[in-house]
Amino acid sequence: MTDLFSKRFAAGALLLIALLAAIPALSQVPKPDFNRVRTIDVENYTIRTSFDRRKKTVNGDTTVTFRPLSDEFRTLELDAVGLRFENVEIVPGGGSLDFRTTPNSVIVTLDRPRGKGEKISVRFKYSANPAKGVYFVDSKRDGSKLIRDAQIWTQGEPEETRYWIPSYDFPDDKATTEQFITVDRGETAIANGELVGVNESGRQTTFHFKMAQPHSIYLTSFVVGKYVKITGRYKDIPLAFYVYPGKESAARDVLAKTPEMMRIYEELTGIGYPYNKYDQIVVADFKFGGMENITATTLSDDDVFLIEQPWGKNIVEDLVSHELAHSWFGNLLTCRNWAELWLNESFATFMEAAYREKKYGRSDYLRKIRQDADEYFAENARLKRKRGLFNQLAKPDDSIFDAVTYQKGGAVLHTLREYVGDEIFWQSVKTYLKRHKWQNVETEDLKRVFEEVSGRDLGRFFEQWVYAARHPILRYVRTYDEGAGTLTLDVEQTQIVDEVSPEPYEFDVNIDFAEGNARRSEKLSINKRQQSFTFKVASKPGKILFDPELKVPLLQVREK
């Protein structure tokens, strides 16, 4: 890190004290409300799509079924960007409705005022050349050899679904979906939920999928292309991996690991895999490693095919376990808004390590936690604007997908596990999932469960590790007094003090050092900017190791 080390107990300390006095305590800083005002509860989207590949056009026919959240409801407004509407009508048989569009929405005037809770269905017919949301990928050749066929696939997170479906495109509403996807004969369409029918007509095939469990709309997806389907099973759950011809071996390697991942996640969470299938589909030109579209995970082919390299197997294993973990953290429970995205991504990142612990042992678990911490340190050094896991800089774009949300969050969950103890941690996780399944969640929901199960006040823990930015940095000076037989450590927290991380961190950390031919451990309770710790020692201590068991992986330590 580039933080400057102020001279010990000198003028810098006085400046820090003045700054701390001037900046309000973090717990007193109001947290912005990132939730959205919602006027409807969507129950179902029935989506029909077909394509003009040459023009890269999506032809859509979507029926949105919803209930108003207030009486005298007359105006329906949905998110829609770049959709060219041909007709909007009430169904069944209600006739056309007046509507108008803005750059970001479609606004529909209903046929009459509707009451709170009344079930209403509105059908939209439209076309679009999506700037986002749906991606047309050309085929790839090496000379005359076909590497892969053309593809069409979707990416909804954070708010790209509005580019191909008129929708309430925000995570705090969950609805069921049904899709009818019409493609060229010989192609395969894969989407969320159960495949309930395939209808061939002339040169086209329509695939009918039904996703019966409600989910946030950003998890709605389809993939179209020419694939080989590799199948498997976990208990009574069908598994499938869709891969390019010639790449079946890579698919089998990935699919072979999936059942054990599912078993381990069921054991750790106390909740069985919540859906009736799990598909994994490789696509080309995908900007992320993977996306946890519900029951139909999208995976980057560049990343998946790393499994063919000896050094790439761990990378792919972590990717697959991460996306699968979202079936519990992100899909079953979903963040209420994008500031709370860490509740999805940090848990999925942590579960990568938790899977490794069960599969390969504690040392591999700690290796993964340390790796995540190091990746966060590297990226955090480049970030100009610092933020906490609760993202007060959250915008509905790719900026929310960074090492704070993923790697820092995974390391923080490990720290929480070490803080409350293993048994309480996993019991809290199970309670959190069972209490909030099928719902949207906020940080305070997680905190409340952990406090109930542990019987501890975790306010300070969440303030400094979740809401505050940065991480603790210690510089220390050792003094050995041979005459007195003492070792003194003068310890200073040197992380920057500002409005997003104004207070000193509070945590316990163990130190380990050689004392003669033996090893000695001591615990330091860190709770101030500057502290001194003195220990009686039998001889001059050797090298001092801070946090040898990696209980606080986001701690950085320097000796002056």
Coordinates of C-alpha atoms in Angstrom, one line a residue:
M1 CA 0.0 0.0 0.0
T2 CA 1.1 3.6 -0.5
D3 CA -0.1 5.0 2.9
L4 CA 2.6 7.1 4.5
F5 CA 3.8 6.0 8.0
S6 CA 3.6 9.0 10.3
K7 CA 6.3 9.3 12.9
R8 CA 5.6 7.5 16.0
F9 CA 3.8 9.4 18.7
A10 CA 4.6 12.8 17.1
A11 CA 2.8 15.6 15.3
G12 CA 1.0 13.1 13.0
A13 CA -0.8 11.6 16.0
L14 CA -2.1 15.0 17.0
L15 CA -3.4 15.6 13.5
L16 CA -5.2 12.2 13.5
I17 CA -6.8 13.0 16.8
A18 CA -8.0 16.3 15.4
L19 CA -9.4 14.6 12.3
L20 CA -11.2 12.0 14.4
A21 CA -12.8 14.7 16.5
A22 CA -13.9 16.6 13.4
I23 CA -15.4 13.6 11.6
P24 CA -18.7 12.1 12.9
A25 CA -18.7 8.5 14.1
L26 CA -19.5 6.1 11.2
S27 CA -22.6 4.8 12.9
Q28 CA -24.0 8.3 12.9
V29 CA -23.5 8.8 9.1
P30 CA -26.9 8.3 7.5
K31 CA -26.9 5.5 4.9
P32 CA -28.6 6.4 1.6
D33 CA -31.8 4.6 0.6
F34 CA -31.1 2.7 -2.6
N35 CA -34.5 1.0 -2.7
R36 CA -36.9 1.9 -5.5
V37 CA -40.5 3.0 -5.1
R38 CA -42.6 0.2 -6.4
T39 CA -46.3 0.6 -7.5
I40 CA -47.0 -3.0 -8.7
D41 CA -46.2 -6.6 -7.8
V42 CA -45.5 -8.5 -10.9
E43 CA -46.6 -12.1 -10.8
N44 CA -45.6 -13.4 -14.2
Y45 CA -43.9 -12.6 -17.5
T46 CA -44.9 -14.7 -20.5
I47 CA -42.3 -13.9 -23.1
R48 CA -42.3 -14.9 -26.8
T49 CA -39.2 -14.1 -28.8
S50 CA -38.0 -14.7 -32.4
F51 CA -35.0 -13.2 -34.3
D52 CA -33.8 -11.6 -37.5
R53 CA -30.1 -12.5 -37.3
R54 CA -29.1 -10.4 -40.3
K55 CA -30.6 -7.3 -38.8
K56 CA -29.8 -8.4 -35.2
T57 CA -33.4 -7.8 -34.3
V58 CA -35.5 -9.3 -31.5
N59 CA -39.2 -9.7 -32.1
G60 CA -41.0 -9.7 -28.8
D61 CA -44.4 -10.5 -27.5
T62 CA -44.6 -10.2 -23.7
T63 CA -47.6 -10.4 -21.4
V64 CA -47.0 -8.9 -17.9
T65 CA -49.4 -10.1 -15.2
F66 CA -49.3 -7.9 -12.1
R67 CA -51.3 -6.5 -9.1
P68 CA -51.4 -2.8 -8.2
L69 CA -50.1 -1.9 -4.7
S70 CA -52.7 0.9 -4.4
D71 CA -56.3 1.7 -5.2
E72 CA -57.4 3.8 -8.2
F73 CA -54.5 2.5 -10.2
R74 CA -54.7 3.7 -13.8
T75 CA -51.1 4.2 -15.1
L76 CA -48.7 1.3 -15.6
E77 CA -45.0 2.3 -16.1
L78 CA -42.4 -0.3 -17.0
D79 CA -38.7 -0.1 -17.8
A80 CA -38.1 -0.3 -21.6
V81 CA -35.2 1.0 -23.6
G82 CA -35.1 1.0 -27.4
L83 CA -38.3 -1.1 -27.8
R84 CA -40.5 -0.3 -30.8
F85 CA -44.0 -1.1 -29.7
E86 CA -46.6 -2.1 -32.3
N87 CA -49.5 -2.7 -29.9
V88 CA -50.3 -2.7 -26.2
E89 CA -53.5 -4.4 -25.0
I90 CA -55.3 -5.6 -22.0
V91 CA -55.8 -9.4 -22.0
P92 CA -57.9 -11.3 -22.3
G93 CA -60.0 -9.5 -24.8
G94 CA -59.8 -6.0 -23.4
G95 CA -58.7 -4.2 -26.5
S96 CA -55.8 -1.8 -27.3
L97 CA -54.5 0.6 -24.7
D98 CA -53.1 4.0 -25.0
F99 CA -49.4 4.2 -24.3
R100 CA -46.4 6.5 -24.7
T101 CA -42.7 5.9 -24.4
T102 CA -39.8 7.8 -22.9
P103 CA -36.1 7.0 -23.5
N104 CA -36.3 4.6 -20.5
S105 CA -39.9 3.4 -20.1
V106 CA -43.2 2.6 -21.6
I107 CA -46.2 4.3 -19.9
V108 CA -49.6 2.6 -20.4
T109 CA -53.0 4.1 -19.5
L110 CA -55.3 1.2 -18.4
D111 CA -58.9 0.9 -19.6
R112 CA -60.2 1.9 -16.2
P113 CA -59.0 2.5 -12.6
R114 CA -58.1 -0.7 -11.0
G115 CA -58.2 -1.7 -7.3
K116 CA -55.3 -2.7 -5.0
G117 CA -54.5 -6.3 -5.5
E118 CA -56.6 -6.7 -8.6
K119 CA -55.0 -9.1 -11.1
I120 CA -54.2 -7.4 -14.5
S121 CA -52.5 -8.7 -17.6
V122 CA -51.1 -6.4 -20.3
R123 CA -49.7 -7.7 -23.6
F124 CA -46.9 -5.9 -25.5
K125 CA -45.9 -6.6 -29.1
Y126 CA -42.6 -5.0 -30.1
S127 CA -39.3 -5.3 -31.8
A128 CA -35.8 -4.1 -30.8
N129 CA -32.2 -4.0 -31.9
P130 CA -30.9 -4.2 -28.3
A131 CA -27.9 -2.1 -27.4
K132 CA -27.6 -4.3 -24.3
G133 CA -29.4 -7.3 -22.8
V134 CA -29.4 -9.5 -25.9
Y135 CA -26.1 -10.2 -27.8
F136 CA -25.7 -11.6 -31.3
V137 CA -22.4 -13.4 -31.7
D138 CA -21.1 -14.4 -35.2
S139 CA -19.8 -17.9 -35.9
K140 CA -16.0 -18.4 -35.6
R141 CA -13.8 -20.2 -38.1
D142 CA -10.2 -21.2 -38.4
G143 CA -9.8 -21.2 -42.2
S144 CA -12.4 -23.7 -43.4
K145 CA -12.8 -25.3 -40.0
L146 CA -15.8 -24.2 -38.0
I147 CA -14.8 -23.5 -34.3
R148 CA -18.3 -22.7 -33.2
D149 CA -21.6 -21.6 -34.7
A150 CA -23.3 -18.3 -34.3
Q151 CA -25.1 -17.6 -30.9
I152 CA -27.6 -15.4 -29.3
W153 CA -27.5 -15.0 -25.6
T154 CA -28.8 -12.6 -22.9
Q155 CA -27.2 -10.9 -19.9
G156 CA -29.6 -9.2 -17.5
E157 CA -27.5 -8.0 -14.5
P158 CA -27.7 -5.4 -13.4
E159 CA -30.4 -3.7 -15.5
E160 CA -30.2 -4.9 -19.0
T161 CA -33.4 -6.9 -19.2
R162 CA -35.3 -3.7 -20.1
Y163 CA -33.6 -3.8 -23.5
W164 CA -35.6 -6.8 -24.6
I165 CA -38.5 -7.2 -22.2
P166 CA -40.8 -4.4 -20.9
S167 CA -40.4 -5.1 -17.2
Y168 CA -39.9 -3.9 -13.7
D169 CA -36.2 -4.2 -14.0
F170 CA -35.0 -4.0 -10.4
P171 CA -34.1 -6.8 -8.1
D172 CA -36.7 -6.2 -5.3
D173 CA -39.7 -7.8 -7.2
K174 CA -39.9 -11.5 -8.0
A175 CA -42.1 -13.1 -10.6
T176 CA -42.4 -16.4 -12.4
T177 CA -41.5 -16.6 -16.1
E178 CA -42.6 -18.5 -19.1
Q179 CA -40.6 -18.4 -22.4
F180 CA -41.4 -19.4 -26.0
I181 CA -38.2 -19.1 -28.0
T182 CA -38.4 -19.5 -31.8
V183 CA -35.1 -20.4 -33.5
D184 CA -33.8 -21.9 -36.8
R185 CA -34.3 -25.7 -37.1
G186 CA -31.1 -27.4 -35.9
E187 CA -30.5 -24.9 -33.2
T188 CA -31.0 -25.3 -29.5
A189 CA -32.6 -22.8 -27.1
I190 CA -31.9 -23.1 -23.4
A191 CA -33.7 -21.0 -20.8
N192 CA -34.8 -20.9 -17.2
G193 CA -36.9 -23.7 -15.7
E194 CA -38.5 -26.8 -17.1
L195 CA -38.6 -27.5 -20.9
V196 CA -42.2 -28.3 -21.3
G197 CA -42.4 -28.6 -25.0
V198 CA -40.7 -28.4 -28.4
N199 CA -42.7 -27.5 -31.5
E200 CA -41.2 -27.8 -35.0
S201 CA -42.9 -25.9 -37.8
G202 CA -41.2 -25.6 -41.2
R203 CA -37.7 -24.3 -40.8
Q204 CA -38.2 -23.2 -37.3
T205 CA -38.4 -24.7 -33.8
T206 CA -40.1 -23.2 -30.7
F207 CA -38.8 -24.2 -27.3
H208 CA -41.2 -23.7 -24.4
F209 CA -39.8 -23.2 -20.9
K210 CA -41.5 -22.6 -17.6
M211 CA -39.9 -21.2 -14.5
A212 CA -42.3 -21.9 -11.7
Q213 CA -40.4 -20.3 -8.8
P214 CA -40.5 -16.5 -8.6
H215 CA -37.2 -14.7 -9.2
S216 CA -35.8 -11.3 -9.9
I217 CA -36.1 -10.4 -13.6
Y218 CA -32.4 -9.9 -14.1
L219 CA -32.0 -13.7 -13.7
T220 CA -34.2 -14.3 -16.8
S221 CA -32.2 -15.6 -19.7
F222 CA -31.9 -17.6 -22.9
V223 CA -29.1 -19.0 -25.0
V224 CA -29.5 -20.0 -28.7
G225 CA -26.9 -21.9 -30.7
K226 CA -25.8 -25.3 -31.9
Y227 CA -24.7 -27.4 -28.9
V228 CA -23.9 -30.8 -27.7
K229 CA -25.8 -31.7 -24.5
I230 CA -23.9 -33.6 -21.8
T231 CA -26.2 -34.9 -19.1
G232 CA -25.8 -36.0 -15.5
R233 CA -27.9 -36.2 -12.3
Y234 CA -27.8 -35.2 -8.7
K235 CA -30.4 -37.2 -6.7
D236 CA -33.5 -36.6 -8.8
I237 CA -32.3 -33.3 -10.3
P238 CA -31.3 -33.5 -14.0
L239 CA -28.0 -31.8 -14.8
A240 CA -26.9 -30.6 -18.2
F241 CA -23.9 -29.0 -19.8
Y242 CA -24.2 -27.4 -23.2
V243 CA -20.9 -27.2 -25.1
Y244 CA -19.6 -26.9 -28.7
P245 CA -19.0 -30.1 -30.7
G246 CA -15.5 -31.3 -30.1
K247 CA -15.4 -29.9 -26.5
E248 CA -17.3 -32.7 -24.8
S249 CA -14.3 -33.7 -22.7
A250 CA -14.1 -30.3 -21.0
A251 CA -17.9 -30.4 -20.4
R252 CA -17.7 -33.8 -18.8
D253 CA -14.9 -32.7 -16.5
V254 CA -17.0 -29.7 -15.3
L255 CA -20.2 -31.7 -15.0
A256 CA -18.4 -34.4 -13.0
K257 CA -17.7 -32.0 -10.2
T258 CA -21.2 -30.4 -10.0
P259 CA -23.0 -33.1 -8.0
E260 CA -20.5 -33.0 -5.2
M261 CA -20.6 -29.2 -5.1
M262 CA -24.4 -29.5 -4.8
R263 CA -24.1 -32.0 -2.0
I264 CA -21.6 -29.9 0.0
Y265 CA -23.7 -26.8 -0.4
E266 CA -26.8 -28.6 0.8
E267 CA -24.9 -29.8 3.8
L268 CA -23.5 -26.4 4.6
T269 CA -26.8 -24.4 4.1
G270 CA -29.3 -26.9 5.4
I271 CA -31.4 -26.3 2.3
G272 CA -31.7 -28.7 -0.6
Y273 CA -31.0 -27.4 -4.1
P274 CA -34.2 -25.4 -4.6
Y275 CA -35.0 -26.0 -8.3
N276 CA -35.8 -28.9 -10.6
K277 CA -32.8 -28.7 -13.0
Y278 CA -29.4 -27.2 -13.3
D279 CA -28.0 -26.3 -16.7
Q280 CA -24.6 -24.8 -17.6
I281 CA -24.1 -23.3 -21.0
V282 CA -20.9 -22.0 -22.6
V283 CA -21.1 -18.9 -24.7
A284 CA -18.6 -16.8 -26.7
D285 CA -17.6 -13.2 -26.1
F286 CA -19.0 -13.1 -22.6
K287 CA -17.6 -10.2 -20.6
F288 CA -17.8 -12.0 -17.2
G289 CA -16.6 -15.5 -16.2
G290 CA -20.2 -16.6 -15.5
M291 CA -23.7 -15.5 -14.7
E292 CA -26.1 -17.3 -12.4
N293 CA -29.2 -17.1 -14.5
I294 CA -31.7 -19.1 -12.5
T295 CA -31.4 -22.9 -13.3
A296 CA -29.4 -22.0 -16.4
T297 CA -26.0 -20.6 -15.7
T298 CA -24.1 -18.9 -18.5
L299 CA -20.3 -19.5 -18.6
S300 CA -17.6 -17.9 -20.7
D301 CA -16.1 -20.4 -23.1
D302 CA -12.7 -18.8 -22.7
D303 CA -12.8 -19.4 -18.9
V304 CA -14.4 -22.9 -19.0
F305 CA -11.9 -24.2 -21.6
L306 CA -9.0 -23.4 -19.2
I307 CA -9.9 -26.7 -17.6
E308 CA -8.0 -28.3 -20.5
Q309 CA -4.8 -26.8 -19.0
P310 CA -3.3 -28.2 -15.8
W311 CA -2.9 -24.7 -14.3
G312 CA -6.5 -23.8 -15.2
K313 CA -8.4 -26.5 -13.3
N314 CA -8.6 -24.5 -10.0
I315 CA -9.8 -21.4 -11.9
V316 CA -12.7 -23.3 -13.5
E317 CA -13.5 -25.2 -10.3
D318 CA -13.9 -21.9 -8.5
L319 CA -16.0 -20.4 -11.3
V320 CA -18.4 -23.3 -11.4
S321 CA -18.7 -23.5 -7.6
H322 CA -19.3 -19.7 -7.4
E323 CA -22.1 -19.7 -9.9
L324 CA -23.7 -22.8 -8.3
A325 CA -23.6 -21.1 -4.9
H326 CA -25.8 -18.3 -6.3
S327 CA -28.6 -20.8 -6.4
W328 CA -28.8 -20.2 -2.7
F329 CA -27.2 -16.8 -2.4
G330 CA -28.6 -14.5 -5.1
N331 CA -31.4 -16.6 -6.6
L332 CA -33.2 -18.1 -3.6
L333 CA -32.4 -15.0 -1.6
T334 CA -31.7 -11.8 -3.6
C335 CA -30.3 -8.4 -2.7
R336 CA -33.0 -5.8 -2.4
N337 CA -31.0 -3.2 -4.3
W338 CA -27.6 -2.9 -5.9
A339 CA -26.0 -1.3 -2.9
E340 CA -26.6 -4.7 -1.2
L341 CA -25.1 -6.8 -4.0
W342 CA -22.4 -8.1 -1.6
L343 CA -25.1 -10.3 -0.1
N344 CA -25.1 -12.2 -3.5
E345 CA -21.5 -12.0 -4.6
S346 CA -19.5 -12.1 -1.3
F347 CA -21.4 -15.2 -0.2
A348 CA -20.8 -16.9 -3.6
T349 CA -17.1 -16.0 -3.3
F350 CA -16.9 -17.3 0.3
M351 CA -18.7 -20.5 -0.7
E352 CA -15.9 -21.2 -3.2
A353 CA -13.6 -21.4 -0.3
A354 CA -16.1 -23.3 1.9
Y355 CA -16.5 -25.9 -0.9
R356 CA -12.7 -26.2 -1.0
E357 CA -12.5 -26.7 2.7
K358 CA -14.9 -29.7 2.5
K359 CA -13.3 -31.1 -0.6
Y360 CA -9.6 -30.5 0.0
G361 CA -9.1 -29.5 3.6
R362 CA -8.5 -26.4 5.8
S363 CA -5.2 -25.4 4.3
D364 CA -6.7 -25.1 0.8
Y365 CA -9.6 -23.1 2.3
L366 CA -7.2 -20.7 3.9
R367 CA -5.1 -20.5 0.7
K368 CA -8.3 -19.4 -1.1
I369 CA -9.2 -16.8 1.6
R370 CA -5.6 -15.4 1.4
Q371 CA -5.8 -15.2 -2.4
D372 CA -9.1 -13.3 -2.2
A373 CA -7.6 -10.9 0.3
D374 CA -4.6 -10.3 -1.9
E375 CA -6.7 -9.7 -5.0
Y376 CA -8.7 -7.1 -3.0
F377 CA -5.6 -5.4 -1.8
A378 CA -4.3 -5.1 -5.4
E379 CA -7.5 -3.6 -6.8
N380 CA -8.2 -1.4 -3.8
A381 CA -4.8 0.3 -4.3
R382 CA -6.0 1.4 -7.7
L383 CA -9.5 2.5 -6.7
K384 CA -9.7 6.3 -6.4
R385 CA -13.0 6.3 -4.6
K386 CA -13.2 4.0 -1.6
R387 CA -16.4 2.3 -0.5
G388 CA -17.6 -0.4 1.8
L389 CA -19.3 -3.7 1.0
F390 CA -22.6 -1.8 1.4
N391 CA -22.0 0.2 -1.8
Q392 CA -22.8 3.8 -1.3
L393 CA -21.4 4.5 -4.8
A394 CA -23.7 1.9 -6.4
K395 CA -24.9 2.5 -9.9
P396 CA -26.7 0.0 -12.2
D397 CA -23.7 -0.7 -14.3
D398 CA -20.6 -2.8 -14.3
S399 CA -18.9 -0.6 -11.7
I400 CA -20.5 -2.7 -9.0
F401 CA -18.7 -5.8 -10.0
D402 CA -15.3 -5.3 -8.4
A403 CA -12.9 -6.9 -5.8
V404 CA -14.7 -5.1 -2.9
T405 CA -18.0 -6.8 -3.7
Y406 CA -16.4 -10.2 -4.4
Q407 CA -13.0 -10.8 -2.8
K408 CA -13.2 -8.4 0.1
G409 CA -16.7 -9.6 0.9
G410 CA -15.6 -13.3 0.9
A411 CA -12.7 -12.4 3.3
V412 CA -15.1 -10.5 5.6
L413 CA -17.5 -13.5 5.8
H414 CA -14.5 -15.6 6.8
T415 CA -13.6 -13.0 9.5
L416 CA -17.2 -13.1 10.7
R417 CA -17.0 -16.9 10.9
E418 CA -13.8 -16.7 13.0
Y419 CA -15.4 -14.0 15.2
V420 CA -18.6 -15.8 16.2
G421 CA -17.2 -19.4 15.9
D422 CA -17.8 -22.1 13.3
E423 CA -21.0 -23.6 14.8
I424 CA -22.7 -20.3 15.3
F425 CA -21.7 -19.1 11.8
W426 CA -23.2 -22.0 9.9
Q427 CA -26.3 -22.1 12.1
S428 CA -26.8 -18.4 11.4
V429 CA -26.4 -19.0 7.7
K430 CA -29.0 -21.8 7.8
T431 CA -31.4 -19.6 9.7
Y432 CA -30.9 -16.6 7.4
L433 CA -31.6 -18.8 4.3
K434 CA -34.7 -20.5 5.8
R435 CA -36.2 -17.3 7.1
H436 CA -35.8 -15.3 3.9
K437 CA -36.0 -17.9 1.1
W438 CA -37.8 -16.6 -2.0
Q439 CA -37.4 -13.1 -0.6
N440 CA -35.2 -10.0 -1.0
V441 CA -32.7 -9.2 1.7
E442 CA -30.7 -6.3 3.1
T443 CA -27.6 -6.3 5.2
E444 CA -29.6 -5.6 8.3
D445 CA -31.5 -8.9 7.8
L446 CA -28.2 -10.8 7.9
K447 CA -27.0 -8.9 10.9
R448 CA -30.2 -9.5 12.8
V449 CA -30.0 -13.3 12.3
F450 CA -26.4 -13.4 13.4
E451 CA -27.1 -11.4 16.5
E452 CA -30.1 -13.6 17.4
V453 CA -28.2 -16.9 17.0
S454 CA -24.9 -15.7 18.6
G455 CA -26.5 -13.6 21.3
R456 CA -24.0 -10.9 20.6
D457 CA -24.2 -7.2 19.5
L458 CA -22.5 -7.2 16.1
G459 CA -23.1 -3.5 15.4
R460 CA -19.5 -2.6 15.6
F461 CA -18.4 -5.6 13.4
F462 CA -20.8 -4.6 10.6
E463 CA -20.0 -0.9 10.8
Q464 CA -16.3 -1.4 10.3
W465 CA -16.2 -4.4 8.0
V466 CA -19.4 -3.9 5.9
Y467 CA -20.3 -0.2 6.0
A468 CA -16.9 1.3 6.3
A469 CA -14.4 1.5 3.4
R470 CA -10.8 0.3 3.3
H471 CA -9.2 -2.1 5.8
P472 CA -6.9 -2.0 8.9
I473 CA -3.2 -1.4 8.3
L474 CA -0.8 -1.8 11.3
R475 CA 2.8 -0.5 11.7
Y476 CA 4.6 -1.6 14.7
V477 CA 7.9 -1.0 16.5
R478 CA 9.4 -3.6 18.8
T479 CA 11.6 -2.9 21.8
Y480 CA 13.4 -5.6 23.7
D481 CA 14.6 -4.7 27.1
E482 CA 17.1 -7.4 28.1
G483 CA 17.5 -6.1 31.7
A484 CA 13.8 -6.0 32.3
G485 CA 13.1 -9.1 30.3
T486 CA 10.3 -7.5 28.3
L487 CA 9.2 -7.1 24.8
T488 CA 7.2 -4.0 24.0
L489 CA 5.2 -3.5 20.8
D490 CA 4.1 0.0 19.9
V491 CA 1.3 -0.5 17.4
E492 CA -0.3 2.2 15.2
Q493 CA -3.2 2.0 12.8
T494 CA -2.2 3.9 9.7
Q495 CA -5.1 3.5 7.3
I496 CA -6.5 6.8 6.0
V497 CA -9.0 8.6 8.2
D498 CA -11.9 10.2 6.3
E499 CA -15.7 10.3 6.0
V500 CA -15.9 6.7 4.7
S501 CA -13.6 5.1 7.3
P502 CA -13.3 7.6 10.2
E503 CA -12.8 5.3 13.2
P504 CA -10.0 3.0 14.3
Y505 CA -10.8 -0.7 13.7
E506 CA -11.5 -2.9 16.7
F507 CA -10.4 -6.6 16.5
D508 CA -8.3 -9.2 18.3
V509 CA -5.3 -10.5 16.5
N510 CA -2.9 -13.2 17.6
I511 CA 0.9 -12.9 17.3
D512 CA 3.4 -15.7 17.3
F513 CA 7.1 -15.4 17.9
A514 CA 10.1 -17.6 18.9
E515 CA 11.2 -17.5 22.5
G516 CA 14.3 -19.5 22.8
N517 CA 13.6 -23.0 21.3
A518 CA 9.8 -22.6 21.8
R519 CA 7.0 -20.8 20.0
R520 CA 4.9 -18.4 22.0
S521 CA 1.5 -16.9 21.2
E522 CA -0.2 -13.8 22.5
K523 CA -3.4 -12.0 21.7
L524 CA -3.5 -8.3 21.0
S525 CA -6.8 -6.4 21.4
I526 CA -6.6 -3.6 18.9
N527 CA -9.1 -0.8 19.5
K528 CA -7.2 2.5 19.3
R529 CA -5.0 4.3 16.7
Q530 CA -2.0 3.9 18.9
Q531 CA -1.4 1.2 21.6
S532 CA 1.5 -0.4 23.5
F533 CA 1.7 -4.0 24.5
T534 CA 4.4 -5.4 26.9
F535 CA 5.2 -9.0 27.6
K536 CA 7.6 -10.7 29.9
V537 CA 10.0 -12.8 27.8
A538 CA 12.7 -15.3 28.8
S539 CA 15.0 -14.3 25.8
K540 CA 15.1 -12.0 22.9
P541 CA 12.2 -12.9 20.6
G542 CA 12.7 -13.9 17.0
K543 CA 10.5 -12.9 14.0
I544 CA 7.0 -11.8 15.0
L545 CA 4.1 -13.2 13.0
F546 CA 0.8 -11.4 13.1
D547 CA -2.4 -13.4 12.6
P548 CA -0.6 -16.8 11.8
E549 CA -4.0 -18.6 11.6
L550 CA -5.4 -16.0 9.2
K551 CA -8.4 -15.0 11.3
V552 CA -8.3 -11.4 10.0
P553 CA -7.2 -11.7 6.4
L554 CA -7.8 -8.1 5.5
L555 CA -5.2 -7.0 8.0
Q556 CA -2.0 -5.6 6.6
V557 CA 1.0 -5.3 8.9
R558 CA 4.4 -3.6 8.5
E559 CA 7.3 -3.4 10.9
K560 CA 9.0 0.0 11.1

